Coordinates of C-alpha atoms in Angstrom, one line a residue:
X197 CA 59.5 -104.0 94.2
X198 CA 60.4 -100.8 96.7
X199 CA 63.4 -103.3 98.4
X200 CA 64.9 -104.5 95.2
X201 CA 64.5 -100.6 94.1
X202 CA 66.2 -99.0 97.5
X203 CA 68.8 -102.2 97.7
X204 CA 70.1 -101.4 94.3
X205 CA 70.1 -97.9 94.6
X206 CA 71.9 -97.1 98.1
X207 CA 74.7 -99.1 96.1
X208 CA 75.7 -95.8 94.2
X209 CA 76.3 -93.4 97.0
X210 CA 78.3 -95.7 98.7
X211 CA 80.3 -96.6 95.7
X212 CA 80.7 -92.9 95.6
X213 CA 81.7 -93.1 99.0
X214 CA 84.3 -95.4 98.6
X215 CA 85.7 -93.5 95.3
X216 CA 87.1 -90.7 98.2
X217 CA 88.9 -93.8 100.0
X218 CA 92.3 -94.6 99.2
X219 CA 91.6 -98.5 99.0
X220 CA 91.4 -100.8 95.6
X221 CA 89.1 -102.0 93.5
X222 CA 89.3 -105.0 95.3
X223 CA 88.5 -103.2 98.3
X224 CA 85.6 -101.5 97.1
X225 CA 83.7 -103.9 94.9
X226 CA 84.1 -106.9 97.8
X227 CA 82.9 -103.7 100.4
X228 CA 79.3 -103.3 98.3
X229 CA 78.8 -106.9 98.4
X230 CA 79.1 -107.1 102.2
X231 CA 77.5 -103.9 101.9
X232 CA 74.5 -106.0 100.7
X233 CA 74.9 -109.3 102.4
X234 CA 75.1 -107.8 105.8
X235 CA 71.7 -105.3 105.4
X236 CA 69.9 -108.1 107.2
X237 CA 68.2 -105.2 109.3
X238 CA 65.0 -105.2 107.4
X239 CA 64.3 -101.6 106.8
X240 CA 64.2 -101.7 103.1
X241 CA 60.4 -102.2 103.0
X242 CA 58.6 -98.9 101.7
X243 CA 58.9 -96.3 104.6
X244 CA 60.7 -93.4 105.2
X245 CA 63.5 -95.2 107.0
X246 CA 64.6 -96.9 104.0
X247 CA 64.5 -93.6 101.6
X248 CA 66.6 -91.8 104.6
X249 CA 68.9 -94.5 104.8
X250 CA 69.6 -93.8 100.9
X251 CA 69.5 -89.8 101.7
X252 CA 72.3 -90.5 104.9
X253 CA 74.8 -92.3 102.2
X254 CA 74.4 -89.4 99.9
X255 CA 75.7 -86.8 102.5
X256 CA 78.3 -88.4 103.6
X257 CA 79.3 -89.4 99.8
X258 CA 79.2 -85.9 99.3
X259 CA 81.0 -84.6 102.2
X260 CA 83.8 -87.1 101.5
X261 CA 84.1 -86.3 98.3
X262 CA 84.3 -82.8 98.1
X263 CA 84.7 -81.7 101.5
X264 CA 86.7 -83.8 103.2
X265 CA 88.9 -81.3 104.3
X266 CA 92.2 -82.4 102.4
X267 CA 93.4 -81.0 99.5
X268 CA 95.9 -82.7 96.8
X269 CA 99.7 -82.0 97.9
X270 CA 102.8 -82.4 96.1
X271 CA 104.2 -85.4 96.4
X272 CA 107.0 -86.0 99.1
X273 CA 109.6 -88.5 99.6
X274 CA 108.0 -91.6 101.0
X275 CA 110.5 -91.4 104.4
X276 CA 109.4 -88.2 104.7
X277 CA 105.6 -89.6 105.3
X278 CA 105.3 -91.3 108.7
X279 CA 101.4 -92.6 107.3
X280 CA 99.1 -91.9 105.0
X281 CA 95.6 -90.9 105.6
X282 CA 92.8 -93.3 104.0
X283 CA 91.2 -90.7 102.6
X284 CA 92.2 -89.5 99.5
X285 CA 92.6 -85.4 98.2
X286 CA 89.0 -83.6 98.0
X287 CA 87.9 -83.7 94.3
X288 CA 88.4 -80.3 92.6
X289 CA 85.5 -78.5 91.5
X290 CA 84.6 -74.6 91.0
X291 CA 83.6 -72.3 93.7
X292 CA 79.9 -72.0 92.0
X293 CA 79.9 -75.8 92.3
X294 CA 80.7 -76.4 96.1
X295 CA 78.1 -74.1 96.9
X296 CA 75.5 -76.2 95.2
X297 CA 77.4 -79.5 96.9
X298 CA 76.9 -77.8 99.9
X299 CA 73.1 -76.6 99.4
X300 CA 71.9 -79.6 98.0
X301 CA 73.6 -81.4 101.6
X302 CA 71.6 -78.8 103.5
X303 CA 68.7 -79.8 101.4
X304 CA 68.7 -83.3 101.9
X305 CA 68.7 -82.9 105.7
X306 CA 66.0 -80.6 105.5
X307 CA 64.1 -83.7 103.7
X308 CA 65.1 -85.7 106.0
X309 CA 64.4 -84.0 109.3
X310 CA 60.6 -83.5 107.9
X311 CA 59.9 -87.4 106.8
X312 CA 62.0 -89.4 109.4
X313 CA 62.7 -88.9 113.5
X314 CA 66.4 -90.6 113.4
X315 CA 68.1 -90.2 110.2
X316 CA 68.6 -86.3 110.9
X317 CA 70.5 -87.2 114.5
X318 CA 72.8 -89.6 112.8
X319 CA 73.7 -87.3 110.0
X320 CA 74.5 -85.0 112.7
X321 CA 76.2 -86.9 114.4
X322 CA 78.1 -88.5 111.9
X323 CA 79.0 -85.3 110.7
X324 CA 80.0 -84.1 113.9
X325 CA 82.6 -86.2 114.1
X326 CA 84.3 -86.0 110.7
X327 CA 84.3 -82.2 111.9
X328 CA 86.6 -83.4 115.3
X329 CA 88.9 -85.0 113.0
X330 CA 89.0 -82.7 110.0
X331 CA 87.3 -84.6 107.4
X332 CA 84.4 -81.8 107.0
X333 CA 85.5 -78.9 105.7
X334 CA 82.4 -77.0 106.3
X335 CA 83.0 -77.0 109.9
X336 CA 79.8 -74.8 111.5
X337 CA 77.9 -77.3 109.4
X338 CA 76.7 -80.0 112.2
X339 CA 75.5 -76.4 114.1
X340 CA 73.5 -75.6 111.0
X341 CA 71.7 -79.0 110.9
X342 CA 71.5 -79.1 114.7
X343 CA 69.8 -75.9 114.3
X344 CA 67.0 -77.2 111.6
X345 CA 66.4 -80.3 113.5
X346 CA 65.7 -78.4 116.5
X347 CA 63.3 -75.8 114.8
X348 CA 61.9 -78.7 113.3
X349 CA 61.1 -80.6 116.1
X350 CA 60.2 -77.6 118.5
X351 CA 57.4 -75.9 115.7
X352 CA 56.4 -78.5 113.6
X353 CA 56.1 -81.6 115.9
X354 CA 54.4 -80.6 118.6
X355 CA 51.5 -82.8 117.8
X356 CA 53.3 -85.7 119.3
X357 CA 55.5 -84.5 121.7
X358 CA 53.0 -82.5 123.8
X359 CA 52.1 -84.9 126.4
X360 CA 54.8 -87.6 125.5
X361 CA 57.6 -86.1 127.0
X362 CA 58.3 -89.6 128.6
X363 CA 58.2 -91.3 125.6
X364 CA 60.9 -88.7 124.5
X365 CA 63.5 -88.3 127.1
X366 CA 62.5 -91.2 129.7
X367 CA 65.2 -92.9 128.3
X368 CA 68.1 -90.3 128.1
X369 CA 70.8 -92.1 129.8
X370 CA 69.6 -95.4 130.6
X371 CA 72.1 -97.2 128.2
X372 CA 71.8 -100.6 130.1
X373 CA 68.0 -100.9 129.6
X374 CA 68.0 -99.9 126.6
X375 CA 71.1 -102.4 124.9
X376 CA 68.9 -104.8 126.7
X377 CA 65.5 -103.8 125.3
X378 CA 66.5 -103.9 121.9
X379 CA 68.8 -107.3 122.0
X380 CA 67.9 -109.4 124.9
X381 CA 64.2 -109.2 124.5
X382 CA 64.4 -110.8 121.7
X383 CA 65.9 -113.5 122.5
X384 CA 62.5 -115.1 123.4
X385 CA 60.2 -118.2 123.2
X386 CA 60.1 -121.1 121.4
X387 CA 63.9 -122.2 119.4
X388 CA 62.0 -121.5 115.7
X389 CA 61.7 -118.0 117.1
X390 CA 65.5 -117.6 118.9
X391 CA 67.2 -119.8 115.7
X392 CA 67.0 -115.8 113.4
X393 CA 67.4 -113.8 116.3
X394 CA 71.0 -115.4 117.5
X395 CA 72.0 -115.6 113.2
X396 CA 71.6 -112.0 113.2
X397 CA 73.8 -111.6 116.5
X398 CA 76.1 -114.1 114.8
X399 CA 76.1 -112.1 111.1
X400 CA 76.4 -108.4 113.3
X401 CA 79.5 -109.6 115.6
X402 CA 81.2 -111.2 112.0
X403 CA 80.6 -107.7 110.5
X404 CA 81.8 -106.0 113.1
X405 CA 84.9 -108.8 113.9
X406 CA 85.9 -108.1 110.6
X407 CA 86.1 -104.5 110.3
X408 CA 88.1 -104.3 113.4
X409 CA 90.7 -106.7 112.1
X410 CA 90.4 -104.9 108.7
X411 CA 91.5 -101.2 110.8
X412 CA 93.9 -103.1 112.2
X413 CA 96.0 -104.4 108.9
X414 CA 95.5 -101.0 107.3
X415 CA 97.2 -99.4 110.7
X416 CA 99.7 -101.8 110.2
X417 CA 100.2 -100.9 106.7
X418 CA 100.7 -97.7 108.3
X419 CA 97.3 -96.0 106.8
X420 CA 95.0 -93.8 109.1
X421 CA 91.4 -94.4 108.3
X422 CA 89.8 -91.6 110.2
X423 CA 86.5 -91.6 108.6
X424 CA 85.3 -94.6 108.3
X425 CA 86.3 -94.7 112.4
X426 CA 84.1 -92.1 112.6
X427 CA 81.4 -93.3 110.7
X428 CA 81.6 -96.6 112.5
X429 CA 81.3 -95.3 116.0
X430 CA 79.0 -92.1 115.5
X431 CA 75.6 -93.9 115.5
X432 CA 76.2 -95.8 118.5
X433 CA 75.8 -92.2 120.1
X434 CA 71.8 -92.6 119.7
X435 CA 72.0 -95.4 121.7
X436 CA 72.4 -93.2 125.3
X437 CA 69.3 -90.9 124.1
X438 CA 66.3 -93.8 122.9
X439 CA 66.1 -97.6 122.8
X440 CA 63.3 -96.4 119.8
X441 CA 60.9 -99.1 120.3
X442 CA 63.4 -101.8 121.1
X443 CA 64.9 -101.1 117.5
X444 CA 67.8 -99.0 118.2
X445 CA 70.6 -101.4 117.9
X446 CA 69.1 -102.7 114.6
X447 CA 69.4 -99.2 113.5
X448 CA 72.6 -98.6 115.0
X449 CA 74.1 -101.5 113.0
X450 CA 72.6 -100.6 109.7
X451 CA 74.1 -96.8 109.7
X452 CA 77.1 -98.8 110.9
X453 CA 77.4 -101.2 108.6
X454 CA 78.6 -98.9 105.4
X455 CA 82.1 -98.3 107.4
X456 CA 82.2 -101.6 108.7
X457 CA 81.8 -103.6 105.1
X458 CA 84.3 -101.0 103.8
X459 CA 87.1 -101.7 107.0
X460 CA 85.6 -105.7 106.3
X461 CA 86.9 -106.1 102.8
X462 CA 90.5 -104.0 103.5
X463 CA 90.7 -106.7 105.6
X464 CA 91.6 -109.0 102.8
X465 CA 92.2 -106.0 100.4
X466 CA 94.0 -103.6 102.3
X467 CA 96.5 -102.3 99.5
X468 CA 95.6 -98.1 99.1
X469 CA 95.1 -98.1 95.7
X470 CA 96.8 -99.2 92.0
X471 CA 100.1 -97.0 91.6
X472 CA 100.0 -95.7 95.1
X473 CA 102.6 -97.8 96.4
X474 CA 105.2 -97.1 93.7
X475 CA 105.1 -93.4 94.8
X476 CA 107.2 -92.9 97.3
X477 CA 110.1 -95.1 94.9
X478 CA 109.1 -92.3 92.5
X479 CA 109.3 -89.7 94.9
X480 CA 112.8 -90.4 96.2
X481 CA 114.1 -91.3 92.1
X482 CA 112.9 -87.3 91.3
X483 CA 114.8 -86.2 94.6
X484 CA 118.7 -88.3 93.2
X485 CA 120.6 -86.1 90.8
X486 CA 122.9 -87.6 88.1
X487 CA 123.3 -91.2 87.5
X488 CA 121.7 -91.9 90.5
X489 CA 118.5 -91.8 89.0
X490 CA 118.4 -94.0 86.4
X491 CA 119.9 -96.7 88.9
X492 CA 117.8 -96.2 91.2
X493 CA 114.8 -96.7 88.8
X494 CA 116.5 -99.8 87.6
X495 CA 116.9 -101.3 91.1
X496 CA 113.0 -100.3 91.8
X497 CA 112.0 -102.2 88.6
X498 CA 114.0 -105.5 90.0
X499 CA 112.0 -105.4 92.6
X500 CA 109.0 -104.9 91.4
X501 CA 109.8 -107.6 89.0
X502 CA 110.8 -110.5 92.1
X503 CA 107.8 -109.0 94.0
X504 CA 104.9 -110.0 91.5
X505 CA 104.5 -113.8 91.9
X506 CA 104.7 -113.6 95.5
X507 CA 101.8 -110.7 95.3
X508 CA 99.9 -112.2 92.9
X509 CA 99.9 -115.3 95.9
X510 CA 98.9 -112.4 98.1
X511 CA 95.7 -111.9 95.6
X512 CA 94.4 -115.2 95.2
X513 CA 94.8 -116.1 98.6
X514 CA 92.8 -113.1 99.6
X515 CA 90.3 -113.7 97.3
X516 CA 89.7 -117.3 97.9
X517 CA 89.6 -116.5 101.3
X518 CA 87.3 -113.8 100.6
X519 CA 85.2 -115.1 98.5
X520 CA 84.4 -117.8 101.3
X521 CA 83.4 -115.3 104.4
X522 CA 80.9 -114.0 101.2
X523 CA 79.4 -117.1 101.0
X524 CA 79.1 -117.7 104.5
X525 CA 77.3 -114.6 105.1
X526 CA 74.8 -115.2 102.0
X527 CA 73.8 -118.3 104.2
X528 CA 73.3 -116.3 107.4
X529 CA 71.8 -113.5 105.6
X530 CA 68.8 -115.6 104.5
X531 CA 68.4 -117.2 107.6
X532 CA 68.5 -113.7 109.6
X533 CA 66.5 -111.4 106.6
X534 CA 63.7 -114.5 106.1
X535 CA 63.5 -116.2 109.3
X536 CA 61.2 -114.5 110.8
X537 CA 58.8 -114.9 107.4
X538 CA 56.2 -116.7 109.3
X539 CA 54.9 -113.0 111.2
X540 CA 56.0 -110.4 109.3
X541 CA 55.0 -111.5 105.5
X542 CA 51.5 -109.4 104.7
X543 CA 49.3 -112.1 103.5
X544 CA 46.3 -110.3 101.1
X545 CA 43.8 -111.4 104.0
X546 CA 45.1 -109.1 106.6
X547 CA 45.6 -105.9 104.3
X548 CA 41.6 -106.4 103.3
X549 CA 40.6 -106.8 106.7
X550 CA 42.7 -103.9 107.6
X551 CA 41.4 -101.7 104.5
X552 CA 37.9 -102.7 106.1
X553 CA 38.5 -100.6 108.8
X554 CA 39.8 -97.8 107.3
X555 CA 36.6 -97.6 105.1
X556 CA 34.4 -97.3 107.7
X557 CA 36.6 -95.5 110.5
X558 CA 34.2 -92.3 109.5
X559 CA 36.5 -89.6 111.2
X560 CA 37.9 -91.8 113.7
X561 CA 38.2 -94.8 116.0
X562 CA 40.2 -97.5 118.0
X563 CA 41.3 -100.8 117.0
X564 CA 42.4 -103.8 119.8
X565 CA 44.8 -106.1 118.7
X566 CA 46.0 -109.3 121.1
X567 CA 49.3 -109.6 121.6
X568 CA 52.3 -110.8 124.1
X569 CA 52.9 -108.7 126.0
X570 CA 50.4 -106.5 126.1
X571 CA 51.3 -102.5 126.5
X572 CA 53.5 -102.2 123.4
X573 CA 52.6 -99.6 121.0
X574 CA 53.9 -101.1 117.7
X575 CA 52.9 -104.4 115.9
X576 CA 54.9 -105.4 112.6
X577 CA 52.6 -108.4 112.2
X578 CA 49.8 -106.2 110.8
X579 CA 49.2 -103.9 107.6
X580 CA 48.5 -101.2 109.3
X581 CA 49.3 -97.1 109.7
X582 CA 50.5 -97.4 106.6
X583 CA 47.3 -94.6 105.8
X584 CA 45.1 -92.0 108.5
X585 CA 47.7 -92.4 111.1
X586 CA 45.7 -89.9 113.4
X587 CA 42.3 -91.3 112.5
X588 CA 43.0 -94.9 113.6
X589 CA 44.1 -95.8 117.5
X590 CA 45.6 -99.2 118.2
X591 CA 45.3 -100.6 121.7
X592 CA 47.2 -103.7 122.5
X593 CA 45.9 -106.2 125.3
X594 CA 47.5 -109.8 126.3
X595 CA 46.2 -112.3 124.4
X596 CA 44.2 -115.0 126.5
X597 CA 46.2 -118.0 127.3
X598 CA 42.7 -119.8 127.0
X599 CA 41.4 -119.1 123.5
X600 CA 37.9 -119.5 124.8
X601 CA 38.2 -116.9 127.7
X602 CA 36.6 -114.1 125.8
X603 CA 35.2 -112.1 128.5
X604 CA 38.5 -109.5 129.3
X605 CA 38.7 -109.1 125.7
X606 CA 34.8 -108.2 125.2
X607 CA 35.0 -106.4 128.0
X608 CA 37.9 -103.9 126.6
X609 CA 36.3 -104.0 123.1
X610 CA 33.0 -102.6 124.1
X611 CA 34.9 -100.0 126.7
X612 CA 36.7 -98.2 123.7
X613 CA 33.3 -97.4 122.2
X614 CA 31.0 -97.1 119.5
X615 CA 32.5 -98.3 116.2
X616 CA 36.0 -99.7 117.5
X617 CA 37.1 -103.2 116.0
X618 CA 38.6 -106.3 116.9
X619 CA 41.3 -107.5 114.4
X620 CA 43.1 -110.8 114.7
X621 CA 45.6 -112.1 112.2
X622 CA 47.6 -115.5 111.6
X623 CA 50.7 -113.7 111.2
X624 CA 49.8 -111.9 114.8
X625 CA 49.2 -115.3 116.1
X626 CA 52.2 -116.9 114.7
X627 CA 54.3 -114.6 116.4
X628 CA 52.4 -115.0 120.0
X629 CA 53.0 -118.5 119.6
X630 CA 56.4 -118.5 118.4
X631 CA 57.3 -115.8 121.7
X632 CA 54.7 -117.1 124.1
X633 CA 54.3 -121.2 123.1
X634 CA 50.9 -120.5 122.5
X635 CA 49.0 -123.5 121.2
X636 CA 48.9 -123.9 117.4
X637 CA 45.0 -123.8 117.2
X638 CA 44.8 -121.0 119.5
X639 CA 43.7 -118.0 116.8
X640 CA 41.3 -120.8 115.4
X641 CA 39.5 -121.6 118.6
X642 CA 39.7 -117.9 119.2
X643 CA 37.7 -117.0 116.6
X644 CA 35.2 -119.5 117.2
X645 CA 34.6 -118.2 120.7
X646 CA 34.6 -115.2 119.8
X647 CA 32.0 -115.6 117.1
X648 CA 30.2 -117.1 119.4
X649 CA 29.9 -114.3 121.9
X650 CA 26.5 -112.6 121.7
X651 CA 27.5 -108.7 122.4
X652 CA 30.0 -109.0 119.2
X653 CA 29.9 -109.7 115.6
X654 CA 31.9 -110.6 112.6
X655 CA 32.4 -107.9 109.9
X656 CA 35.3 -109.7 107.9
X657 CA 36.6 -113.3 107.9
X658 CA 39.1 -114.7 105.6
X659 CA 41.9 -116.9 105.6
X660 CA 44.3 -114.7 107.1
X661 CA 42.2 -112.5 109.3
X662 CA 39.2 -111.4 111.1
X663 CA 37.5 -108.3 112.7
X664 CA 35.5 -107.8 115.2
X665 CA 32.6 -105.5 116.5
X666 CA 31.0 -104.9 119.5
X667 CA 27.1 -104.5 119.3
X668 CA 26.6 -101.6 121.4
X669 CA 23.2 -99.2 121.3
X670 CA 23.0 -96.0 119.5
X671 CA 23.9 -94.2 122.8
X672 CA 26.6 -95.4 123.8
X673 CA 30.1 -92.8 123.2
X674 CA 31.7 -93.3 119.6
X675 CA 35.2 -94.7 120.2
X676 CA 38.1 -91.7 119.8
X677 CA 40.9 -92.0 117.6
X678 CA 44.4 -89.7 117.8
X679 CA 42.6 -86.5 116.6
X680 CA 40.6 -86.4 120.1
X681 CA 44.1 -86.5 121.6
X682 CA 45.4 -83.8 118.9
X683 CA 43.0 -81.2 119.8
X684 CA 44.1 -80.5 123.4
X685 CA 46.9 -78.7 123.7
X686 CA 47.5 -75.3 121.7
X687 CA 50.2 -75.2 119.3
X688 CA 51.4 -71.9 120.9
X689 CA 52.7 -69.2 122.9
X690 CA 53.8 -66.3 123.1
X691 CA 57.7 -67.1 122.6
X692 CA 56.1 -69.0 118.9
X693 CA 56.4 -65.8 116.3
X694 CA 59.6 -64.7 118.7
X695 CA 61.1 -68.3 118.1
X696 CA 60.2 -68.9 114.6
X697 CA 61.9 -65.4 113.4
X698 CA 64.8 -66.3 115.7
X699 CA 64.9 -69.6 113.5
X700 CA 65.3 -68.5 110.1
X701 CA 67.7 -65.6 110.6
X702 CA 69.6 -68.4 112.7
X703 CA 69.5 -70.9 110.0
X704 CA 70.1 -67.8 107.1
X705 CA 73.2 -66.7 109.1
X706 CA 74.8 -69.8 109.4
X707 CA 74.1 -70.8 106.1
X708 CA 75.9 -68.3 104.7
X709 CA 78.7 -68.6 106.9
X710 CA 79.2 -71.5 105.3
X711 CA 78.6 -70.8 102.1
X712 CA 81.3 -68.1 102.7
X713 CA 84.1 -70.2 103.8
X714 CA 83.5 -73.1 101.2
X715 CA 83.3 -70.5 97.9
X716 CA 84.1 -67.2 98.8
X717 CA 88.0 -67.6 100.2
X718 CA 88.0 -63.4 99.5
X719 CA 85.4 -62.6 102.1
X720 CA 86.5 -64.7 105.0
X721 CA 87.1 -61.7 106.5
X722 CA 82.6 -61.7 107.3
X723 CA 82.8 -64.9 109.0
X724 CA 83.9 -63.5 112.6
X725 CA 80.9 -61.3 112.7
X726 CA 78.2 -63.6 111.1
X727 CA 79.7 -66.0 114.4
X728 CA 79.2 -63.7 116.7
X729 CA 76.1 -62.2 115.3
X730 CA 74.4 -66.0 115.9
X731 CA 75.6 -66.8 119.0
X732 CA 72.9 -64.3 120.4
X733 CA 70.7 -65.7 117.9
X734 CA 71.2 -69.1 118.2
X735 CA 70.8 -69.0 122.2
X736 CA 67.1 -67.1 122.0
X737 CA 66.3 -69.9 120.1
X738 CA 67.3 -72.2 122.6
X739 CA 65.4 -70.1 125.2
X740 CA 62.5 -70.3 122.9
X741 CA 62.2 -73.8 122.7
X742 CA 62.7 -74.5 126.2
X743 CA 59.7 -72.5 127.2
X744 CA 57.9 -74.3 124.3
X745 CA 58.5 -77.6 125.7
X746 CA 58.0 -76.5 129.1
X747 CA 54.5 -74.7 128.5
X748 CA 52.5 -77.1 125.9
X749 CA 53.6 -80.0 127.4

């Protein structure tokens, strides 16, 4: 039930969102249903990505709405106005009340830094950037987050990132590889596998097509939409610091996507708003004197009056034509969200074998899986990690062209030690022989020869899945899990207590910088020296973390 949960609920932040657009009901309501149809990304499943992706619409809602920098202005004659900005006046609240907005933003990205390794970059980034064109009020804020990210990573991470250092910043730069890791090796193997793969390429570039056309008829309409620009280029920043398993331009395209439905449906919507086009006729009626005015407003009415069937023609057209892209995408959205059913459904098979192992893992061990290629370090065709991350250690190895060639494989199971598994699944199969054009019987006839092998023997066997064990004496090593790995380095040095104190005064100072500006107009006066009091601050830290990373790893 989590995606029908997390589907329904990241509707309401971005309904939010688009409440602090100028654009129509129209607009908006046609927006959340691309919103919907074009979340083909898969990452609604229960993880921490999909509960980030909710927390990410909730910031920017929030900044949008009450801190987007603009407050309401009188109104001016319309030739006065060379454009109007797409966003609409900050809502007016109470200085007590901004300063909770603004904690409870701080909040959330301190959530979010601690239960996911992306979402934190893009709310920086994104925030970042509505700082550049002055749609953030708050404007030390992206410093502020940088700042708990950084603190984060540097204190509390350094489980993983001591001795991964490649894994971290290998890939810093090398856009090319990485565009080309995360799209064009997929586009793989047999036509049932490439059929989803070029939909979603298809459903992405309509998306996209669409929201480009749709900033284009609102900049002819004369209306600047600076923030949903912004919010539609910032996460394609990510992409020049990690390809993130190969995933990175699925993830680009779903913290995309909110802009890009919203610039989609002006597209056929693009009007700013109900009684937002009569204001500038109002505007210049107030400025006449005499019996100018009630003229004018008489000649405004007339047109007005010859306008409506010819908008109302405007309307239905747009929504006809809407409603058609809609049902278009529905199509591709099934085929791109459910095509690739046949490996990445959990069948109850594969999550008993793989509770079997965590039963008797007692304090640790390895697990080899088969798969194509080998030397990959993530496998979505398989329940697992979803519990004792550390305690379990997956090891990938090719899977034998020639089901009945079991030596390699016996040979690696029995070299990770005492106690480590074998597990081999349909759905890991089906996707080997959808990439590969492996043989259809291949996982049956190799679990036949590998039943058959004298040094191993079957601990589970279902429908869906089977495990494997090596018989190995008493003597031989125990197999090692993460923990082994987790124990070698030391957690730190003598820059640690010097960096962590550094850390919160940083993140207290700027805090309350903030805090200052947004509800405290009367002491503005403090912000100069709280600036300079954490740029000193703010570079120890710096210093700190550098020796850190340098040191432990």
């Amino acid at each position: 039930w989590w995606p029908v949960i997390i589907d329904t609920l990241i509707v309401v932040p971005f309904l939010l969102l688009t409440r602090a657009l100028r654009i129509s009901w129209r607009a908006r309501w046609l927006a959340a249903l691309l919103l919907c149809l074009g979340n083909w990304v898969g990452q609604d499943y229960f993880s921490p990505q999909s509960f980030n992706f909710l927390l990410y619409l909730v910031v920017i809602a929030i900044l949008l709405t009450w801190f987007s920098g603009r407050r309401q202005q009188p109104r001016r004659p319309e030739p006065e106005r060379k454009r109007l900005s797409g966003e609409r006046p900050a809502a007016q609240v109470g200085s007590a009340q901004r300063g909770i907005l603004l904690l409870l933003v701080i909040g959330i990205f301190v959530a979010s830094v601690i239960s996911h390794q992306l979402t934190p970059f893009l709310m920086i980034a994104a925030c970042a950037g509505l700082v550049i064109v002055g749609r953030c009020t708050p404007r030390g804020l992206p410093i502020l987050l940088a700042v708990i990210a950084i603190g984060w990573v540097s204190f509390a991470t350094v489980g993983y990132w001591s001795g991964h250092m490649s894994t971290i910043f290998g890939q810093i730069g090398r856009l090319g590889s990485t565009i080309s890791a995360s799209v064009g090796s997929h586009l793989i193997g047999t036509p049932t596998h490439q059929f989803p793969v070029y939909g979603r390429i298809v459903l992405a570039g309509i998306i996209i097509g669409l929201a480009v056309l749709g900033l284009l008829r609102r900049w002819h309409r004369r209306v600047t939409d600076r923030a949903l620009v912004i919010l539609l280029i910032a996460p394609v920043s990510i992409a020049a610091l990690q390809n993130y398993g190969g995933e990175i331009s699925l993830r680009i395209f779903l913290f995309a996507l909110p802009a890009a439905a919203i610039l989609a449906a002006c597209l056929f919507f693009p009007e700013t708003g109900a009684g937002e086009a009569g204001a500038g006729e109002a505007g210049a009626g107030k400025a006449g004197t005499g019996d100018a005015q009630p003229r004018a407003a008489g000649e405004a009415a007339s047109r007005r009056r010859a306008s409506e069937p010819r908008s109302h023609r405007r309307v239905v057209l747009a929504a006809a034509a809407s409603g058609l892209v809609a049902v278009s995408l529905a199509g591709l959205f099934v085929l791109t969200r459910y095509g690739n059913e046949g490996f990445e459904q959990i069948p109850r098979g594969e999550l008993k074998a793989m509770n079997y192992i965590y039963a008797h893992q007692r304090g640790g061990t390895a697990v080899l899986w088969l798969s194509r290629p080998s030397g990959i370090n993530a496998t979505p065709q398989m329940p697992w990690q979803f519990r004792d991350t550390a305690s379990v250690r997956f090891v990938s190895l090719t899977a034998p062209r020639n089901p009945a060639d079991t030596a390699k494989v016996v040979a690696d199971l029995k070299r990770l030690g005492r106690g480590a598994y074998l597990i081999t699944t349909n759905t890991e199969a089906t996707f080997i022989r959808q990439t590969a054009s492996y043989d259809p019987a291949w996982e049956r006839s190799f679990r036949a020869a590998m039943a058959a092998e004298p040094g191993v023997r079957v601990v589970v066997s279902n429908r869906d899945a089977a495990v494997f064990r090596a018989r190995l004496p008493a003597t031989a090593p125990r197999a090692r899990s993460e923990l082994h790995a987790a124990a070698t380095y030391s957690g730190s040095t003598i820059w640690t207590p010097i960096g962590l104190a550094v850390l919160i005064l940083s993140v207290v100072l700027l805090a309350s910088r903030e805090l200052i500006r947004e509800c405290l107009p009367a002491r503005r006066w403090l912000m100069r020296p709280l600036a300079l009091a954490c740029i000193p601050l703010v570079t120890l830290l710096l210093i700190a973390v550098v020796e850190r990373f340098r040191v432990i790893s």
